[in-house]
Short mmCIF file of C-alpha atoms in Angstrom, two decimals:
data_model
loop_
_atom_site.label_atom_id
_atom_site.label_comp_id
_atom_site.label_asym_id
_atom_site.label_seq_id
_atom_site.Cartn_x
_atom_site.Cartn_y
_atom_site.Cartn_z
CA UNK A 22 166.16 120.45 154.07
CA UNK A 23 168.45 117.73 154.55
CA UNK A 24 168.19 116.88 150.49
CA UNK A 25 168.91 120.96 150.05
CA UNK A 26 172.10 120.12 152.11
CA UNK A 27 173.25 116.87 150.67
CA UNK A 28 172.57 118.61 146.79
CA UNK A 29 175.07 121.94 148.17
CA UNK A 30 177.77 119.27 149.34
CA UNK A 31 177.91 117.28 146.55
CA UNK A 32 178.19 120.07 144.69
CA UNK A 33 180.94 121.43 146.23
CA UNK A 34 182.35 118.10 146.30
CA UNK A 35 182.43 118.38 142.55
CA UNK A 36 184.37 121.55 142.14
CA UNK A 37 186.79 120.75 144.54
CA UNK A 38 187.64 117.68 142.28
CA UNK A 39 187.61 119.87 139.32
CA UNK A 40 190.02 122.50 140.76
CA UNK A 41 192.17 119.49 141.61
CA UNK A 42 192.47 118.31 138.48
CA UNK A 43 192.86 121.56 136.76
CA UNK A 44 196.13 123.69 137.31
CA UNK A 45 194.78 126.75 138.42
CA UNK A 46 191.29 127.59 137.28
CA UNK A 47 189.10 131.05 137.45
CA UNK A 48 185.10 131.85 138.28
CA UNK A 49 184.51 131.97 135.05
CA UNK A 50 185.68 128.52 133.92
CA UNK A 51 184.06 126.71 136.96
CA UNK A 52 180.56 128.32 136.25
CA UNK A 53 180.91 127.29 132.37
CA UNK A 54 182.67 123.63 133.47
CA UNK A 55 179.90 123.24 135.95
CA UNK A 56 177.17 124.91 134.45
CA UNK A 57 176.32 126.70 137.35
CA UNK A 58 175.43 130.78 138.21
CA UNK A 59 177.91 132.86 138.95
CA UNK A 60 176.44 132.85 142.37
CA UNK A 61 176.51 129.13 143.36
CA UNK A 62 179.84 128.82 141.75
CA UNK A 63 181.10 132.06 144.02
CA UNK A 64 179.57 130.46 147.24
CA UNK A 65 181.01 127.61 146.60
CA UNK A 66 184.73 128.54 145.91
CA UNK A 67 184.56 130.79 148.84
CA UNK A 68 183.60 128.28 151.21
CA UNK A 69 185.94 125.64 150.23
CA UNK A 70 188.84 128.32 150.28
CA UNK A 71 187.34 129.52 153.85
CA UNK A 72 187.91 126.16 154.56
CA UNK A 73 191.46 126.02 153.66
CA UNK A 74 191.04 123.06 151.02
CA UNK A 75 192.15 125.18 148.12
CA UNK A 76 193.35 128.55 147.82
CA UNK A 77 193.32 131.63 145.70
CA UNK A 78 196.05 133.44 143.55
CA UNK A 79 195.02 136.96 142.11
CA UNK A 80 192.20 134.98 139.68
CA UNK A 81 192.47 131.69 139.44
CA UNK A 82 191.93 129.04 142.11
CA UNK A 83 194.65 125.69 143.49
CA UNK A 84 193.70 123.11 145.02
CA UNK A 85 195.87 122.87 148.55
CA UNK A 86 197.52 119.49 148.46
CA UNK A 87 199.37 120.47 151.73
CA UNK A 88 196.73 120.30 153.95
CA UNK A 89 195.96 116.37 152.45
CA UNK A 90 199.80 115.50 152.59
CA UNK A 91 202.80 115.98 154.83
CA UNK A 92 204.96 114.11 152.13
CA UNK A 93 203.07 117.20 149.66
CA UNK A 94 204.16 119.43 151.91
CA UNK A 95 207.78 118.74 151.96
CA UNK A 96 208.05 118.71 148.16
CA UNK A 97 206.41 122.10 148.15
CA UNK A 98 209.40 123.35 150.48
CA UNK A 99 212.08 121.74 148.43
CA UNK A 100 211.46 121.75 145.24
CA UNK A 101 208.07 123.84 143.91
CA UNK A 102 207.21 120.83 141.77
CA UNK A 103 203.89 121.12 143.05
CA UNK A 104 203.20 124.83 141.53
CA UNK A 105 200.36 125.38 139.80
CA UNK A 106 201.06 128.96 138.10
CA UNK A 107 203.92 127.60 136.47
CA UNK A 108 201.49 125.93 134.27
CA UNK A 109 199.33 128.91 132.65
CA UNK A 110 202.33 130.35 131.25
CA UNK A 111 203.86 126.99 129.79
CA UNK A 112 200.18 126.98 128.06
CA UNK A 113 199.90 130.44 126.98
CA UNK A 114 203.80 131.20 125.28
CA UNK A 115 203.53 127.72 124.46
CA UNK A 116 207.31 127.11 124.70
CA UNK A 117 209.35 124.35 127.42
CA UNK A 118 209.30 126.07 130.47
CA UNK A 119 211.47 126.01 133.58
CA UNK A 120 212.19 126.74 137.00
CA UNK A 121 215.18 126.46 139.29
CA UNK A 122 217.41 127.68 142.25
CA UNK A 123 221.47 127.57 142.25
CA UNK A 124 222.60 125.06 144.43
CA UNK A 125 226.60 125.67 144.99
CA UNK A 126 228.19 126.41 141.92
CA UNK A 127 225.33 124.45 139.94
CA UNK A 128 221.60 125.14 139.04
CA UNK A 129 219.11 122.53 139.82
CA UNK A 130 216.10 121.93 138.04
CA UNK A 131 213.06 122.26 140.50
CA UNK A 132 209.86 122.49 137.79
CA UNK A 133 209.79 121.53 134.13
CA UNK A 134 206.87 121.86 131.94
CA UNK A 135 207.14 120.13 128.26
CA UNK A 136 204.61 120.16 125.26
CA UNK A 137 201.52 119.57 126.07
CA UNK A 138 202.34 121.76 129.02
CA UNK A 139 200.02 119.79 131.37
CA UNK A 140 202.02 117.51 133.56
CA UNK A 141 205.59 117.73 134.92
CA UNK A 142 208.56 116.71 132.93
CA UNK A 143 209.89 114.28 135.52
CA UNK A 144 213.23 113.42 133.67
CA UNK A 145 214.73 116.75 133.79
CA UNK A 146 213.67 117.97 137.07
CA UNK A 147 216.96 117.70 139.64
CA UNK A 148 219.46 117.71 136.36
CA UNK A 149 222.21 120.29 137.02
CA UNK A 150 224.56 122.29 135.44
CA UNK A 151 227.20 124.93 135.91
CA UNK A 152 225.10 127.96 136.62
CA UNK A 153 226.91 130.17 134.12
CA UNK A 154 226.23 127.87 131.22
CA UNK A 155 222.51 128.90 131.02
CA UNK A 156 219.78 132.41 131.36
CA UNK A 157 218.86 130.90 134.53
CA UNK A 158 221.46 130.57 136.11
CA UNK A 159 223.18 133.92 134.92
CA UNK A 160 219.65 135.95 136.13
CA UNK A 161 220.54 134.55 139.73
CA UNK A 162 224.07 135.07 139.58
CA UNK A 163 223.35 138.69 138.71
CA UNK A 164 221.06 139.22 141.59
CA UNK A 165 223.14 137.87 144.74
CA UNK A 166 225.59 140.59 146.35
CA UNK A 167 228.76 141.20 144.99
CA UNK A 168 230.09 139.48 148.04
CA UNK A 169 228.52 135.96 147.02
CA UNK A 170 228.59 136.64 143.93
CA UNK A 171 232.66 137.33 143.99
CA UNK A 172 233.17 134.05 146.04
CA UNK A 173 230.96 132.25 143.77
CA UNK A 174 232.91 133.25 140.59
CA UNK A 175 235.92 132.76 142.23
CA UNK A 176 235.49 129.22 142.47
CA UNK A 177 234.57 128.76 138.96
CA UNK A 178 236.31 127.76 136.28
CA UNK A 179 234.23 129.41 132.85
CA UNK A 180 234.76 125.81 131.10
CA UNK A 181 232.89 126.16 127.32
CA UNK A 182 229.92 123.84 126.50
CA UNK A 183 229.41 125.70 122.83
CA UNK A 184 231.58 127.94 121.38
CA UNK A 185 228.91 130.76 122.42
CA UNK A 186 229.89 130.09 126.14
CA UNK A 187 231.31 132.90 127.95
CA UNK A 188 234.94 132.16 129.04
CA UNK A 189 236.16 135.60 129.52
CA UNK A 190 235.18 136.34 133.45
CA UNK A 191 235.84 139.52 133.50
CA UNK A 192 233.46 140.49 130.27
CA UNK A 193 231.32 137.63 132.32
CA UNK A 194 231.06 139.87 134.73
CA UNK A 195 230.49 143.03 132.78
CA UNK A 196 227.57 140.74 131.28
CA UNK A 197 225.95 140.22 134.46
CA UNK A 198 225.52 143.85 135.15
CA UNK A 199 223.59 144.05 132.32
CA UNK A 200 221.78 141.44 133.43
CA UNK A 201 220.89 143.42 136.42
CA UNK A 202 219.90 146.20 134.30
CA UNK A 203 217.63 144.87 132.14
CA UNK A 204 215.91 142.53 135.15
CA UNK A 205 216.26 140.07 132.54
CA UNK A 206 219.02 136.69 131.08
CA UNK A 207 219.43 135.74 127.79
CA UNK A 208 221.41 132.36 126.93
CA UNK A 209 222.71 132.66 123.09
CA UNK A 210 222.74 128.94 122.31
CA UNK A 211 225.70 129.27 125.25
CA UNK A 212 224.87 125.74 126.14
CA UNK A 213 223.44 124.02 123.38
CA UNK A 214 223.55 124.75 119.86
CA UNK A 215 219.95 125.47 118.53
CA UNK A 216 218.64 126.60 121.56
CA UNK A 217 217.85 130.27 123.10
CA UNK A 218 216.53 130.82 126.59
CA UNK A 219 215.10 133.87 128.65
CA UNK A 220 214.86 133.51 132.15
CA UNK A 221 214.15 136.52 134.85
CA UNK A 222 214.47 136.20 138.66
CA UNK A 223 211.83 134.94 141.08
CA UNK A 224 211.94 137.17 143.97
CA UNK A 225 211.28 136.76 148.13
CA UNK A 226 211.48 139.04 150.57
CA UNK A 227 213.73 141.01 147.61
CA UNK A 228 215.86 138.09 147.64
CA UNK A 229 216.26 136.24 144.47
CA UNK A 230 215.36 132.92 145.30
CA UNK A 231 215.04 131.52 141.98
CA UNK A 232 214.98 131.88 137.93
CA UNK A 233 211.69 131.21 135.80
CA UNK A 234 212.17 130.98 132.39
CA UNK A 235 211.29 129.37 128.29
CA UNK A 236 213.70 127.66 125.95
CA UNK A 237 213.03 127.18 122.83
CA UNK A 238 214.80 126.35 119.29
CA UNK A 239 217.18 129.65 118.28
CA UNK A 240 214.33 129.99 115.02
CA UNK A 241 211.93 131.11 117.97
CA UNK A 242 213.30 133.23 120.24
CA UNK A 243 214.53 135.83 118.06
CA UNK A 244 216.53 139.37 119.45
CA UNK A 245 213.48 141.14 118.32
CA UNK A 246 210.88 139.14 120.67
CA UNK A 247 213.18 138.64 123.77
CA UNK A 248 211.85 141.91 125.49
CA UNK A 249 207.90 140.75 124.65
CA UNK A 250 208.83 137.20 126.31
CA UNK A 251 210.92 138.82 129.58
CA UNK A 252 207.82 140.94 129.75
CA UNK A 253 205.38 137.93 130.11
CA UNK A 254 207.76 135.89 132.33
CA UNK A 255 208.40 138.85 134.62
CA UNK A 256 204.28 138.60 135.50
CA UNK A 257 205.25 134.43 135.97
CA UNK A 258 207.80 135.15 137.94
CA UNK A 259 205.21 137.16 140.46
CA UNK A 260 202.09 134.82 140.22
CA UNK A 261 205.22 132.53 141.12
CA UNK A 262 205.88 134.28 144.34
CA UNK A 263 202.73 134.94 145.33
CA UNK A 264 202.00 131.12 145.20
CA UNK A 265 205.30 130.14 147.18
CA UNK A 266 204.19 132.68 149.69
CA UNK A 267 200.70 131.54 149.79
CA UNK A 268 201.60 127.72 150.63
CA UNK A 269 203.96 128.73 153.27
CA UNK A 270 201.22 130.13 155.10
CA UNK A 271 198.64 127.28 154.90
#
């Protein structure tokens, strides 16, 4: 009996270490990587989930860093750099992926994933830009309440970063209305020449709390594939919102 218990404990620890190493992993992937039967893998994962060592979002399991580190907990609350679901979409789209939020009249990056899409790009996390300059900022502005939006726009001068930057405030307001109707924003080399960006909002309790986006050279993002990219980002946005909610409940 003791040997069986030790064997089970060892397998459980191996599974826990694997989940920790991966940026999200499915039951099938655990079975394949560790050569476990479906019943054994499921039992181990369920036990670890019940003990709060890991958590599940849709079909993927994630390591619960919050359980082990107070510092990690604070980081999760403040800038979401520990979120794991963003990696799945960066790897799927094979494009640089961004997550950020509004801070006054600035947009601040809270997570950046560049090729090979395995680790955060720390040097870009915390970068700030004027909120009107990018798809990320515009999609957040578009989903603000009218009063809050007016206050922000009245504090901003639309200074151009490139010849494509919006400079007419009235035209910009119409642009924001179109973004809200479409559900996504498009940055057509408005911040950086040669770079396009597509962004969608991240909602919590029906309120936009962040923006999720991809950016790539203009040749990779055409007007014909924007909607397709936006649809994929929408799925990513929902996964991120679910992960934020799951982490805050732990």
